[in-house]
Short mmCIF file of C-alpha atoms in Angstrom, two decimals:
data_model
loop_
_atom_site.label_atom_id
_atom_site.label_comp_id
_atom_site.label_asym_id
_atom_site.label_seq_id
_atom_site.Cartn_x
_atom_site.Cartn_y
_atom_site.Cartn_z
CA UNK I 1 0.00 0.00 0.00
CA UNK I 2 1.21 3.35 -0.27
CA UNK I 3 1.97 6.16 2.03
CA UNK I 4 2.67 9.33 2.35
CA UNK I 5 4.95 11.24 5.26
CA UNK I 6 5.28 15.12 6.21
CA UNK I 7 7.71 14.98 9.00
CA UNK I 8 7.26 18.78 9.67
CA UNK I 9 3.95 19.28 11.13
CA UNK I 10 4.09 23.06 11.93
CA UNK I 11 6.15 25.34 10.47
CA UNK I 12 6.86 29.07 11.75
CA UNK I 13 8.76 31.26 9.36
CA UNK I 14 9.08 35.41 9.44
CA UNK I 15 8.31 36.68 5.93
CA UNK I 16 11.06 36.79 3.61
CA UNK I 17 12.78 33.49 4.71
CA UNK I 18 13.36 30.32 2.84
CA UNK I 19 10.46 27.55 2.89
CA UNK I 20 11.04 23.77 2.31
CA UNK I 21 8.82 21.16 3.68
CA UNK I 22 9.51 17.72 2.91
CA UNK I 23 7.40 14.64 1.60
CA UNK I 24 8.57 11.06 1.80
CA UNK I 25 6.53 8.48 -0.45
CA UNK I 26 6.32 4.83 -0.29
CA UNK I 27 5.16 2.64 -3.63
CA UNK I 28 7.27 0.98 -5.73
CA UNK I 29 5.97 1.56 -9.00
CA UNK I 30 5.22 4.81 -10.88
CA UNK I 31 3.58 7.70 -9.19
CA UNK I 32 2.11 11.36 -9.45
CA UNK I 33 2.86 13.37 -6.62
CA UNK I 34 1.06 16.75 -5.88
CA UNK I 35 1.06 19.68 -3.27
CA UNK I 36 -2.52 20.71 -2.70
CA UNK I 37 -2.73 24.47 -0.06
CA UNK I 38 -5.76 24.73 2.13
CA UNK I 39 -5.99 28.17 2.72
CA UNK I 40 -7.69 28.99 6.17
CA UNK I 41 -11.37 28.45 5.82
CA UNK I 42 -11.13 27.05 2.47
CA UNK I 43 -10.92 23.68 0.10
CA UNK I 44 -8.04 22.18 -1.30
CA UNK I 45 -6.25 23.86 -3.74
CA UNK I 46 -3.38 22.28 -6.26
CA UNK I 47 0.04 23.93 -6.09
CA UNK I 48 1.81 22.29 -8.28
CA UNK I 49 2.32 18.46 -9.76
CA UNK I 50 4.86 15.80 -11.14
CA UNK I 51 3.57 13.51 -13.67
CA UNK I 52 6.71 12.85 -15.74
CA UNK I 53 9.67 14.48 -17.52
CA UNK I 54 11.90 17.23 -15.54
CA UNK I 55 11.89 16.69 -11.69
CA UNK I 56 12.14 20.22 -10.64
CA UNK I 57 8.54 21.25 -11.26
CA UNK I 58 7.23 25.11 -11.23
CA UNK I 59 3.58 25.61 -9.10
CA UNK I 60 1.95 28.89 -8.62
CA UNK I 61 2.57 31.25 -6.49
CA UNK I 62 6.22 30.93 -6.73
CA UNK I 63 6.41 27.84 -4.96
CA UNK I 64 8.42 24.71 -6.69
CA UNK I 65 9.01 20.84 -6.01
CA UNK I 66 11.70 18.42 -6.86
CA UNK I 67 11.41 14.71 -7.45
CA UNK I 68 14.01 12.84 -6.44
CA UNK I 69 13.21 9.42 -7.15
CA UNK I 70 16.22 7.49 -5.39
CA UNK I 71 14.99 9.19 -2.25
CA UNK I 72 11.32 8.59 -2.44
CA UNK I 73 10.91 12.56 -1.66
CA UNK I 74 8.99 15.36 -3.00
CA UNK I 75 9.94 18.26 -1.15
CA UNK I 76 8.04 21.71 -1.66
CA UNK I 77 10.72 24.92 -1.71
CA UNK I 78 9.95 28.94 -1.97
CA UNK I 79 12.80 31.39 -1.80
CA UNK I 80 10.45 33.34 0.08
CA UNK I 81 7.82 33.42 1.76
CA UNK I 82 4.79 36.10 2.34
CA UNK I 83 2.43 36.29 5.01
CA UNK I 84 -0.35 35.39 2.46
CA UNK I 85 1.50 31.86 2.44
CA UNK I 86 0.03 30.93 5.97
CA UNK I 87 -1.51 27.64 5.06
CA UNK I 88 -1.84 24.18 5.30
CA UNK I 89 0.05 22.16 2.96
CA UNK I 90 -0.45 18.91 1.94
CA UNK I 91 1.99 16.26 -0.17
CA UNK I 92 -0.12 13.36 -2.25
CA UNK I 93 0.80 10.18 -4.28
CA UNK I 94 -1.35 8.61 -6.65
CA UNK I 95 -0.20 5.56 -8.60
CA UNK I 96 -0.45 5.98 -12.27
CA UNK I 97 -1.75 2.75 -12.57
CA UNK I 98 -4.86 0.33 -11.50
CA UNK I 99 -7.37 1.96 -9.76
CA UNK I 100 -5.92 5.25 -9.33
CA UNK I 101 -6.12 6.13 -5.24
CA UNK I 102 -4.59 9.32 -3.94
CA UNK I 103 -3.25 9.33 -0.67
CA UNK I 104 -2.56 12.32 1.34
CA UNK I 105 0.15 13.10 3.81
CA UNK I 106 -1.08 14.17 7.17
CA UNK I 107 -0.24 17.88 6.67
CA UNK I 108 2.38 20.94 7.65
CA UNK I 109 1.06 23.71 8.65
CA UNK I 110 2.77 26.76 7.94
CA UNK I 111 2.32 30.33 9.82
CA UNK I 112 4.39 33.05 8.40
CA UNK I 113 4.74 36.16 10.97
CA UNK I 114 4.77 39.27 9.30
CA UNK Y 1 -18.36 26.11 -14.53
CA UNK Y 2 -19.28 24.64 -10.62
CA UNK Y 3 -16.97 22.11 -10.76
CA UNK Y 4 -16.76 20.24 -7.49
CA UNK Y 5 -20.14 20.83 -5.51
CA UNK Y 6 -20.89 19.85 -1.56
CA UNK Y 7 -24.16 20.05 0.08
CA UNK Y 8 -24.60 20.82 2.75
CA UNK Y 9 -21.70 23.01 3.74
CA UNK Y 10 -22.70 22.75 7.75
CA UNK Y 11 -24.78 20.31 9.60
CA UNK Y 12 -25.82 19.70 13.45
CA UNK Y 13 -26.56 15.96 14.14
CA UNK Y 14 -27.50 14.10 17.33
CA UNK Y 15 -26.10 11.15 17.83
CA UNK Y 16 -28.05 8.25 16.45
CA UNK Y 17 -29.30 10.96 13.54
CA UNK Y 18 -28.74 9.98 9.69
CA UNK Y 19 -28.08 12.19 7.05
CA UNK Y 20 -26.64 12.33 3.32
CA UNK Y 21 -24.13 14.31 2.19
CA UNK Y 22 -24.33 15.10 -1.89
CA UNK Y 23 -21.61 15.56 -4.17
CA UNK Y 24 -21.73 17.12 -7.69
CA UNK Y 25 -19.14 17.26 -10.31
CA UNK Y 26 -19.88 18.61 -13.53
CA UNK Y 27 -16.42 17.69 -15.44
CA UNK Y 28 -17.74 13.93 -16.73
CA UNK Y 29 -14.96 12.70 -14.29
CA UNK Y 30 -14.99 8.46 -13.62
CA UNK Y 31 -12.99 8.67 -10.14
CA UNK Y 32 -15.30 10.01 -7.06
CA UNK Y 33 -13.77 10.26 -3.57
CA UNK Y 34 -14.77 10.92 0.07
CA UNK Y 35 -12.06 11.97 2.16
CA UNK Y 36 -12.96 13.25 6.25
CA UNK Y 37 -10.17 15.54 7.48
CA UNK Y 38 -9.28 15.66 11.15
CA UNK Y 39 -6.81 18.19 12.98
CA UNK Y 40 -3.03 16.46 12.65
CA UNK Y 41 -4.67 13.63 10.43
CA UNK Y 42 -4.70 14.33 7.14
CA UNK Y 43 -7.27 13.57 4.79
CA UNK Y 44 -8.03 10.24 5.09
CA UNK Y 45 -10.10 8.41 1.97
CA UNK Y 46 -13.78 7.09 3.18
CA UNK Y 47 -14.91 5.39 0.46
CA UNK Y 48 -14.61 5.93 -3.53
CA UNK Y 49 -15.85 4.76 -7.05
CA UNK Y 50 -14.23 4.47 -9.75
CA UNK Y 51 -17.75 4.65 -11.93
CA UNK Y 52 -20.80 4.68 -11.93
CA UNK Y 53 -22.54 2.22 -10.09
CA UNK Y 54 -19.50 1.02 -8.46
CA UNK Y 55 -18.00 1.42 -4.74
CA UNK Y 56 -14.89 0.71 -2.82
CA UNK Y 57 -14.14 1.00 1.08
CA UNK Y 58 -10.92 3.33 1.69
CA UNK Y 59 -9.04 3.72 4.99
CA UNK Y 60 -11.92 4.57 7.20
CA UNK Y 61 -14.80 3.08 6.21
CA UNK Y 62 -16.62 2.45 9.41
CA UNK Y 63 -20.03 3.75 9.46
CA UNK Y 64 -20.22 4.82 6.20
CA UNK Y 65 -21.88 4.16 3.16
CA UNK Y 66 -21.84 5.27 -0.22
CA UNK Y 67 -23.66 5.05 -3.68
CA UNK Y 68 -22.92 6.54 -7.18
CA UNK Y 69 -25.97 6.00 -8.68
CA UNK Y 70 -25.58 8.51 -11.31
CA UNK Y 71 -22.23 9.50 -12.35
CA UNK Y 72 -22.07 13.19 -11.46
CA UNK Y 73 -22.98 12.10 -8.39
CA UNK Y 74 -21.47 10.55 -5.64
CA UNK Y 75 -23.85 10.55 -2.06
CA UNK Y 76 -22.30 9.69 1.71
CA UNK Y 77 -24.37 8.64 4.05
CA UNK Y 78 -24.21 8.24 7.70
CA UNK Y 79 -27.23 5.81 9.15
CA UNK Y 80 -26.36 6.83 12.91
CA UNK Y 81 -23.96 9.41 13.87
CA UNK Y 82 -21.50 9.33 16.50
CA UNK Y 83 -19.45 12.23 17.44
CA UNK Y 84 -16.34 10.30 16.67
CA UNK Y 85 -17.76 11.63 12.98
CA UNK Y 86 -17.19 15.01 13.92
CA UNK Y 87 -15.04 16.79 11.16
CA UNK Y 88 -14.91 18.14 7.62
CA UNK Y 89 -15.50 15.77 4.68
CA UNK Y 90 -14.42 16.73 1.55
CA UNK Y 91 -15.50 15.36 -1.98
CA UNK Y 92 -12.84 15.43 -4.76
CA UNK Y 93 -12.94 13.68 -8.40
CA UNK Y 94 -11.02 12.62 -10.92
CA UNK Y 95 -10.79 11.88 -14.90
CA UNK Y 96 -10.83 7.86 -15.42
CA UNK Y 97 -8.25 5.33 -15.99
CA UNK Y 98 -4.78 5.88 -16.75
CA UNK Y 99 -4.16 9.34 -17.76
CA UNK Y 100 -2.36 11.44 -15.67
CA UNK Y 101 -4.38 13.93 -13.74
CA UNK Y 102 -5.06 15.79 -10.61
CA UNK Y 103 -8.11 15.70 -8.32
CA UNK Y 104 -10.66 18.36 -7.52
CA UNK Y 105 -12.26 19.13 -4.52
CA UNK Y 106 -15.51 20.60 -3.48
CA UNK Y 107 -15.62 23.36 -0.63
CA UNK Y 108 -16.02 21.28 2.03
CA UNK Y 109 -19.50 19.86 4.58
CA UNK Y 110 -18.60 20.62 8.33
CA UNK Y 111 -20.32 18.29 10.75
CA UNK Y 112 -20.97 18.52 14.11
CA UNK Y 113 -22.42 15.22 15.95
CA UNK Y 114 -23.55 15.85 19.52
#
């Protein structure tokens, strides 16, 4: 089965500073991997996504993500952050094959302090 | 364009209430999910179909049930609430098969069982 870890649960960052919150996979065979934002109050929204091709994907917003396959990780990076940036964020896999699930990491929140 | 569509968007139950929650999507997408999110949890996957007329248990299953009668539509229902079913459940879909794609997510149903 696969999973999905955030290790950094909650993130506190002054504006301006470097973000990168990391996401650890486990499945063996080909995935998609996202970043989905849940602004306060709101649904899920998709940042960015890896299907196939270069690792080092743009999103919006600035934000970016690089697959790195030996290491299973997906790891979400910003130069620099804003205070409009306080979110949750969460990493998800989705096999490319069979019946298609996508699982969700449990979430980082991030709270950027103006 | 709606999109991803939740009714209702906030609900009161007593314990040992039913109720159905109704999902809409309007993109002709195959893949329907319910996913409940709980603080430091995640989203974790309910049930989901993967077509119409079809069903599948996810992670938490328990007191659920599901039916995708038409394929824009994908209902939850809860036959006797607990307040262990207190949290936000969130609908998202998906285009069929194997393409590579991302999911969509409706705005969210907050329950409250007391």
């Amino acid at each position: 089965a696969q999973s999905v870890s955030q290790h950094n649960h909650h993130v506190i960052l002054s504006e301006a500073a470097s973000l990168e919150l990391g996401c650890n996979y486990s499945y063996g065979g080909t995935v998609n991997l996202f970043w989905y934002v849940q602004y306060p109050g709101q649904h899920l929204q998709l940042l960015l996504k890896y299907f196939s091709g270069d690792p080092l994907v743009k999103g919006i917003k600035g934000f970016e993500a690089e697959f790195i396959k030996s290491k299973f990780s997906f790891n979400l990076r910003k130069p620099s952050v804003q205070w409009s940036d306080t979110a949750e964020y969460f990493c998800a896999v989705k096999n490319s094959g069979g019946y298609q699930k996508v699982t969700f990491g449990t979430g980082t929140k991030l709270q950027v302090i103006p | 364009n709606a999109g991803v569509t939740q009714t209702p968007k906030f609900r009161v139950l007593k314990t040992g209430q039913s109720m159905t929650l109704l999902c809409a999507q309007d993109m002709n997408h195959e893949y329907m999910y319910w996913y409940r999110q709980d603080p430091g949890m995640g989203l974790r996957l309910i049930h989901y179909s993967v077509g119409e007329g079809t069903t599948a248990k996810g992670e938490v299953p328990d007191g659920y049930n599901v039916s995708r009668l038409k394929k824009q539509n994908f209902l939850l229902g809860l036959e006797s609430a607990a307040p262990s079913q207190t949290s936000v459940y969130f609908c998202a879909s998906t285009e069929s098969g194997f393409r590579n794609t991302e999911a969509f997510f409706g705005q969210g149903t907050r329950l409250t069982v007391v």
